[in-house]
Short mmCIF file of C-alpha atoms and ligand atoms in Angstrom, two decimals:
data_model
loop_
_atom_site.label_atom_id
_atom_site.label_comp_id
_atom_site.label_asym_id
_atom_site.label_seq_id
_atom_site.Cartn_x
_atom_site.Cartn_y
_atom_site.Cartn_z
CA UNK A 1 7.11 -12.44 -12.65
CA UNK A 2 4.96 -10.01 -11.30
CA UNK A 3 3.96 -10.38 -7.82
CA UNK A 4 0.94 -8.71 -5.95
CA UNK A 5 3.11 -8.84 -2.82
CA UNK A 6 4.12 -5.87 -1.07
CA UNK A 7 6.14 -6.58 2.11
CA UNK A 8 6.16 -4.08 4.88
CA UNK A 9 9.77 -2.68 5.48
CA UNK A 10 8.71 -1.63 9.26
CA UNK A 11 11.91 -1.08 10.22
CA UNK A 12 14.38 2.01 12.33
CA UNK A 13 17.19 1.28 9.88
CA UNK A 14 18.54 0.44 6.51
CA UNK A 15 20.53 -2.54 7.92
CA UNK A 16 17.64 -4.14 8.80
CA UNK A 17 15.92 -3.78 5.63
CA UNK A 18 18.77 -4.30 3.29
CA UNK A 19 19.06 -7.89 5.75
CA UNK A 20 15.88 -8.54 4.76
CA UNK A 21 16.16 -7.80 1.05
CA UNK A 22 18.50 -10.08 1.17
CA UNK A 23 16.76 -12.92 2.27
CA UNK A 24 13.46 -12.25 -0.47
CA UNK A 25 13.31 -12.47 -3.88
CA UNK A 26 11.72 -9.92 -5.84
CA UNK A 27 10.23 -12.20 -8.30
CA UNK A 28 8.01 -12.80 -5.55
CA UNK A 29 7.79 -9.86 -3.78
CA UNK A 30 7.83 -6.04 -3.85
CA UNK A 31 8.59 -3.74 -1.21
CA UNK A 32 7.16 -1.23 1.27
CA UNK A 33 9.24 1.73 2.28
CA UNK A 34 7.68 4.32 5.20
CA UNK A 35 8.16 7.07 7.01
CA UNK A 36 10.02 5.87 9.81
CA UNK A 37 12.78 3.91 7.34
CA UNK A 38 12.10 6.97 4.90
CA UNK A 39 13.18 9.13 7.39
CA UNK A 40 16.22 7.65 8.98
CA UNK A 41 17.94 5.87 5.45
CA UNK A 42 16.10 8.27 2.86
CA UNK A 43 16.38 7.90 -1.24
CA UNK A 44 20.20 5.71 -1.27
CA UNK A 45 17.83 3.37 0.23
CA UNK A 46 15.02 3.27 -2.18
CA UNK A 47 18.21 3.37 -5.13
CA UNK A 48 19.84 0.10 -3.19
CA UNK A 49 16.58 -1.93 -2.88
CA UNK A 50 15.59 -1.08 -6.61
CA UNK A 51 19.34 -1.62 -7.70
CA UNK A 52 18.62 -5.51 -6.25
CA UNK A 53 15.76 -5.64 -8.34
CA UNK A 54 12.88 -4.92 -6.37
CA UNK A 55 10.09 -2.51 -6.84
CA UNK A 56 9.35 0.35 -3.66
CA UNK A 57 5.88 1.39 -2.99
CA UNK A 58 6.74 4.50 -1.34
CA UNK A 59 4.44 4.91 1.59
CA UNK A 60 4.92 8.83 3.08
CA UNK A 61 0.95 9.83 2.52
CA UNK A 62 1.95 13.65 1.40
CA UNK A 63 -0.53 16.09 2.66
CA UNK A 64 0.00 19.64 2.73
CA UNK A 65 -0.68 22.52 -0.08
CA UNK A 66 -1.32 21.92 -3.34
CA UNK A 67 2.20 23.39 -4.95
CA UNK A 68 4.48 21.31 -1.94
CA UNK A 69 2.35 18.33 -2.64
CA UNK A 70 2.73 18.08 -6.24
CA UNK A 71 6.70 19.14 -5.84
CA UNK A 72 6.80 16.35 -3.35
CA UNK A 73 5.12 13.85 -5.60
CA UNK A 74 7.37 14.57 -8.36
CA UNK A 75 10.50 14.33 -6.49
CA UNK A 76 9.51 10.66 -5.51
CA UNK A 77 8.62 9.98 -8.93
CA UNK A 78 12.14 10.82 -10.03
CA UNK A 79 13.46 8.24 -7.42
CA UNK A 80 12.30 5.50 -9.36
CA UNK A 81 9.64 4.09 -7.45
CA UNK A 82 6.81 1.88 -8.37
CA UNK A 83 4.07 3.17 -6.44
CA UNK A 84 3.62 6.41 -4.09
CA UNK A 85 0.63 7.91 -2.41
CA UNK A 86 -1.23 11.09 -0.80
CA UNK A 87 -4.23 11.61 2.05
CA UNK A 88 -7.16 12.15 -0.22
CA UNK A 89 -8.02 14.51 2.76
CA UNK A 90 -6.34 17.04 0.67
CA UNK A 91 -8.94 17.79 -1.52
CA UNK A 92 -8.90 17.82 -4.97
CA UNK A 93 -6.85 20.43 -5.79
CA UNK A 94 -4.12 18.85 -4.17
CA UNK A 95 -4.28 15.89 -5.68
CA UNK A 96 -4.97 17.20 -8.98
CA UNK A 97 -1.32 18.60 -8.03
CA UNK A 98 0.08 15.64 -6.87
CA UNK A 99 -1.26 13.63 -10.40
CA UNK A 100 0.57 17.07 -12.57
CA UNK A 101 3.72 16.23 -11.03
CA UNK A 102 4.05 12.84 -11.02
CA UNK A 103 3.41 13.65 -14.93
CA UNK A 104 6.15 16.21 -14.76
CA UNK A 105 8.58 13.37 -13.32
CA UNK A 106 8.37 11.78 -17.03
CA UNK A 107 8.18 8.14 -14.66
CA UNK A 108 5.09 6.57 -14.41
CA UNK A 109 4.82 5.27 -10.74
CA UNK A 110 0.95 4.16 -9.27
CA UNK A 111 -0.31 7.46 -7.51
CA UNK A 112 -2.63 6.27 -5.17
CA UNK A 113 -4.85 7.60 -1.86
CA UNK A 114 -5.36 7.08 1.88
CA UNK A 115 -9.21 7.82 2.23
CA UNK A 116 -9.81 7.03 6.25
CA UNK A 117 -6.85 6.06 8.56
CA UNK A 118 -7.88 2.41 9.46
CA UNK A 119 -7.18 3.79 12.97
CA UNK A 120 -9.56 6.59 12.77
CA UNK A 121 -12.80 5.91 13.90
CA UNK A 122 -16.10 7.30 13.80
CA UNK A 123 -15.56 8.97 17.30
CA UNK A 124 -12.13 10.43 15.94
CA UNK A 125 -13.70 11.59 12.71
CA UNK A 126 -16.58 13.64 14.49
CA UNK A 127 -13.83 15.37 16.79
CA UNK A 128 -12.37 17.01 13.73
CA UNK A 129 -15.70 18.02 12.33
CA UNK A 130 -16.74 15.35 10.05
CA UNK A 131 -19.95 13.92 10.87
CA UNK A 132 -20.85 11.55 7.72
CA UNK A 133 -20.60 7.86 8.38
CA UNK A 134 -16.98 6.54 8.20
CA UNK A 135 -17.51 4.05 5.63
CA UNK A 136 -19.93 6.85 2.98
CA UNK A 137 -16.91 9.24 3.97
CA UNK A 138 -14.30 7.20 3.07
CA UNK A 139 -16.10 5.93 0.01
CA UNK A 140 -16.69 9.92 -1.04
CA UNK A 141 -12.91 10.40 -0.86
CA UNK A 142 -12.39 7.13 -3.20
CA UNK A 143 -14.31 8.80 -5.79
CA UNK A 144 -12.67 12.29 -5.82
CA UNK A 145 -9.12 10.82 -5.43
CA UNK A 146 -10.16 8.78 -8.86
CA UNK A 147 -11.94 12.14 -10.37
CA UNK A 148 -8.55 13.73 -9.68
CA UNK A 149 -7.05 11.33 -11.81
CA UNK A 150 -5.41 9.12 -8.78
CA UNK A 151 -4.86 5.29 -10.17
CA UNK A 152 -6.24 4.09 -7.19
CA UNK A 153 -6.54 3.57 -2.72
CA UNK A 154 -5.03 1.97 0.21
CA UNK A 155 -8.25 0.30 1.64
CA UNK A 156 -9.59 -2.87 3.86
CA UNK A 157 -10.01 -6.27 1.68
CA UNK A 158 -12.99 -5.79 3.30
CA UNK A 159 -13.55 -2.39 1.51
CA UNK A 160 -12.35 -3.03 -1.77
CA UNK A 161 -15.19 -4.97 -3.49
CA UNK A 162 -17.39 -1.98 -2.86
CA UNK A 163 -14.69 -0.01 -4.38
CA UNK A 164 -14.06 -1.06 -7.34
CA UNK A 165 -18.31 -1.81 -7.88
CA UNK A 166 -18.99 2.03 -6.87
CA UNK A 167 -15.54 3.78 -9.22
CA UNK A 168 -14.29 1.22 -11.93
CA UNK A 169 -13.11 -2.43 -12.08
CA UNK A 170 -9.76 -0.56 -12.99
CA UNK A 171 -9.52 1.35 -9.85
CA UNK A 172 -6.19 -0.10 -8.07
CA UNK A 173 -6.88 -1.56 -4.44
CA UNK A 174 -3.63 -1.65 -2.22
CA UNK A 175 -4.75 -3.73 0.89
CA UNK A 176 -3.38 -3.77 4.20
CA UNK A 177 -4.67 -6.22 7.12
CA UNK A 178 -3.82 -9.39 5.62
CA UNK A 179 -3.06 -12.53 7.14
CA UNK A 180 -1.94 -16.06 6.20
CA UNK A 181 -4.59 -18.57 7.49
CA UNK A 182 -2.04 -20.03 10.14
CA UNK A 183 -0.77 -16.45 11.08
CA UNK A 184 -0.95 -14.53 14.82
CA UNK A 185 -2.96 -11.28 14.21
CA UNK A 186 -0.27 -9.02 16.33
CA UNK A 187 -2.60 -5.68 16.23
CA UNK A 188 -4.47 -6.10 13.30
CA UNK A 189 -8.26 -6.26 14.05
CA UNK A 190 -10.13 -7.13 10.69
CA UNK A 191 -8.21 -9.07 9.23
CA UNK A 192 -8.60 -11.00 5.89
CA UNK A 193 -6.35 -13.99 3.93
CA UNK A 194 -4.44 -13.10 1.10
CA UNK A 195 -6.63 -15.82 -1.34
CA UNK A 196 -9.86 -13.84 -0.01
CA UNK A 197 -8.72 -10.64 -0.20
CA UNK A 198 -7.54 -11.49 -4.05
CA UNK A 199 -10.78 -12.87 -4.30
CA UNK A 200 -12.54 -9.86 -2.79
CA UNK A 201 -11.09 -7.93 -5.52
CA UNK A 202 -7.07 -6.33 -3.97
CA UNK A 203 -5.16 -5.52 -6.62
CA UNK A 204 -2.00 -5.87 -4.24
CA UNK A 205 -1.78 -7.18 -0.60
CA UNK A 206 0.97 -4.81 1.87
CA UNK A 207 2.12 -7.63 4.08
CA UNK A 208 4.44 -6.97 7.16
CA UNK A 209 4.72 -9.69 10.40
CA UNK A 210 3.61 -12.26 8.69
CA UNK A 211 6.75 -12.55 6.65
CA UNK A 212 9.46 -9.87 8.00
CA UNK A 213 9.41 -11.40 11.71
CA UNK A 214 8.99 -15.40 10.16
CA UNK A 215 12.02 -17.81 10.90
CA UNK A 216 12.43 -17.55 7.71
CA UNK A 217 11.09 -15.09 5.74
CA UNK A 218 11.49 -16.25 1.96
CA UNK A 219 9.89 -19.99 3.23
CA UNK A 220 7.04 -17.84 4.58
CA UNK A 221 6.49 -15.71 1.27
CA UNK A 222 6.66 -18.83 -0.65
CA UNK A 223 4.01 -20.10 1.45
CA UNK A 224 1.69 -17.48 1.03
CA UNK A 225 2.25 -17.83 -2.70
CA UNK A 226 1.68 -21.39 -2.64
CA UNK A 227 -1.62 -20.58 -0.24
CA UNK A 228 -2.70 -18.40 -3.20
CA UNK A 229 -2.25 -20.69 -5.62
CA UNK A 230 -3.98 -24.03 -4.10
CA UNK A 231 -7.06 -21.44 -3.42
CA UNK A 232 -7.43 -20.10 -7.00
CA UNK A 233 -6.98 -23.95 -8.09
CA UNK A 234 -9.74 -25.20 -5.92
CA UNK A 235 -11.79 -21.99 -7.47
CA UNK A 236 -11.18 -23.02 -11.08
O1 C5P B 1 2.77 -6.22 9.92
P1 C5P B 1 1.52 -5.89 9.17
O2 C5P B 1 1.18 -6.91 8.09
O3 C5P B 1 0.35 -5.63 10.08
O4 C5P B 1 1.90 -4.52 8.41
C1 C5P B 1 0.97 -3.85 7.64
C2 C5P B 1 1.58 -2.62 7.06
O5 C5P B 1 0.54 -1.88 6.43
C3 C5P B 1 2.22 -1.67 8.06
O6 C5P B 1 3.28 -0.99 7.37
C4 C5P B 1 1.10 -0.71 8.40
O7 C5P B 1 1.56 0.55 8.78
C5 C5P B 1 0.39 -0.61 7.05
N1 C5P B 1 -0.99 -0.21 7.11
C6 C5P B 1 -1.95 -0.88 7.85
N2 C5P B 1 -3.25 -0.43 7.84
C7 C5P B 1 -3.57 0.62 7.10
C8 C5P B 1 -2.63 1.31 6.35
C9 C5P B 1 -1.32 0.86 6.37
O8 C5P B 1 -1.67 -1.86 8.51
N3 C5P B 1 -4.82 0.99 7.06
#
């Protein structure tokens, strides 16, 4: 089955995610890897959780020159994973170079872009120099990540409608922020439920809390499916 779940591995170790694996199914879900699990359990990991059947969306955000960029892109490529992704702050050349070597990799993962840092705001993004408004800047980094040949961003549900209107229906939305109706927010400001944020045109919900730090995490993806379902029902 394939699931438009991505669960969060937020976690220091590989004990903790493979624990977790353990408990999902990836019929239902697939799975986020980032740089702080990246960094401590490194490719075996991404090999063990794809060698239980699950699919990694391999969250590092490369930005640096072109050439290490587009070596970078094609070495994650070659681990397998479903979907990886670059700052689109790199400029076009650099993606254009991340896009060549995911080619070279002869796997076809998702290559897709951070535009703005949901933690940047516009405050932040004057201090280094960039005084268009956040959501026109952000929206100006969509479209060259797509010109570059990118398959798609990490954006707000809130964001993603506009998206896909301004680039192409086809343009993949990977959507952070998302939370169950009956969930606690933890630090997440705007916030959005997985049936909306479907609705409001994500392509694939990244969900962390909600389900990792659940009682029981496989009751609580199943309930988010079944939330998702009984929503597109009532839509019908
Ligand atoms: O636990 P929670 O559902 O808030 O986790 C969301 C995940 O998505 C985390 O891994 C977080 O780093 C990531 N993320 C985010 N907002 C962004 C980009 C990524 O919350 N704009």
């Amino acid at each position: 089955m394939h699931s438009n779940i991505v669960v969060a591995l937020d976690y220091a170790d590989a004990q903790d995610a493979l624990q977790l694996a353990s408990e999902l199914d990836p019929s239902l879900c697939k799975l986020k890897v980032g740089k702080e699990l990246f960094t401590t359990a490194g490719p075996h990991l991404v090999e063990q959780l794809q060698s239980r059947g699950f699919q990694v969306f391999l969250d590092l955000k490369f930005h640096d020159i072109p050439n290490t960029v587009g070596k970078a892109c094609e070495a994650a490529s070659r681990l397998g994973v479903w979907m990886l992704n670059v700052h689109a702050s790199g400029g076009s050349a650099m993606m254009q170079a991340a896009r060549e070597g995911v080619d070279k990799s002869g796997q076809e993962p998702l290559l897709i872009a951070v535009t703005v840092l949901t933690s940047m705001t516009q405050e932040n993004l004057t201090e280094i120099g960039i005084h268009t408004p956040l959501q026109q800047h952000a929206l100006h980094l969509a479209d060259l990540a797509h010109q570059a040949g990118l398959d798609g961003v990490v954006c707000s549900a809130h964001e993603a409608n506009s998206i896909k209107k301004a680039i192409s229906k086809d343009f993949v939305t990977v959507t952070p922020g998302i939370r169950p109706a009956s969930a606690s927010l933890d630090d997440q400001s705007r916030v959005m439920t997985p049936a909306r944020a479907l609705q409001m045109g994500a392509d694939y919900l990244v969900i962390g809390r909600p389900i990792t730090q659940a009682e029981n995490p496989l009751l609580a993806l199943q309930a988010i499916h079944q939330e998702i379902r009984t929503h597109v029902n009532q839509n019908d």
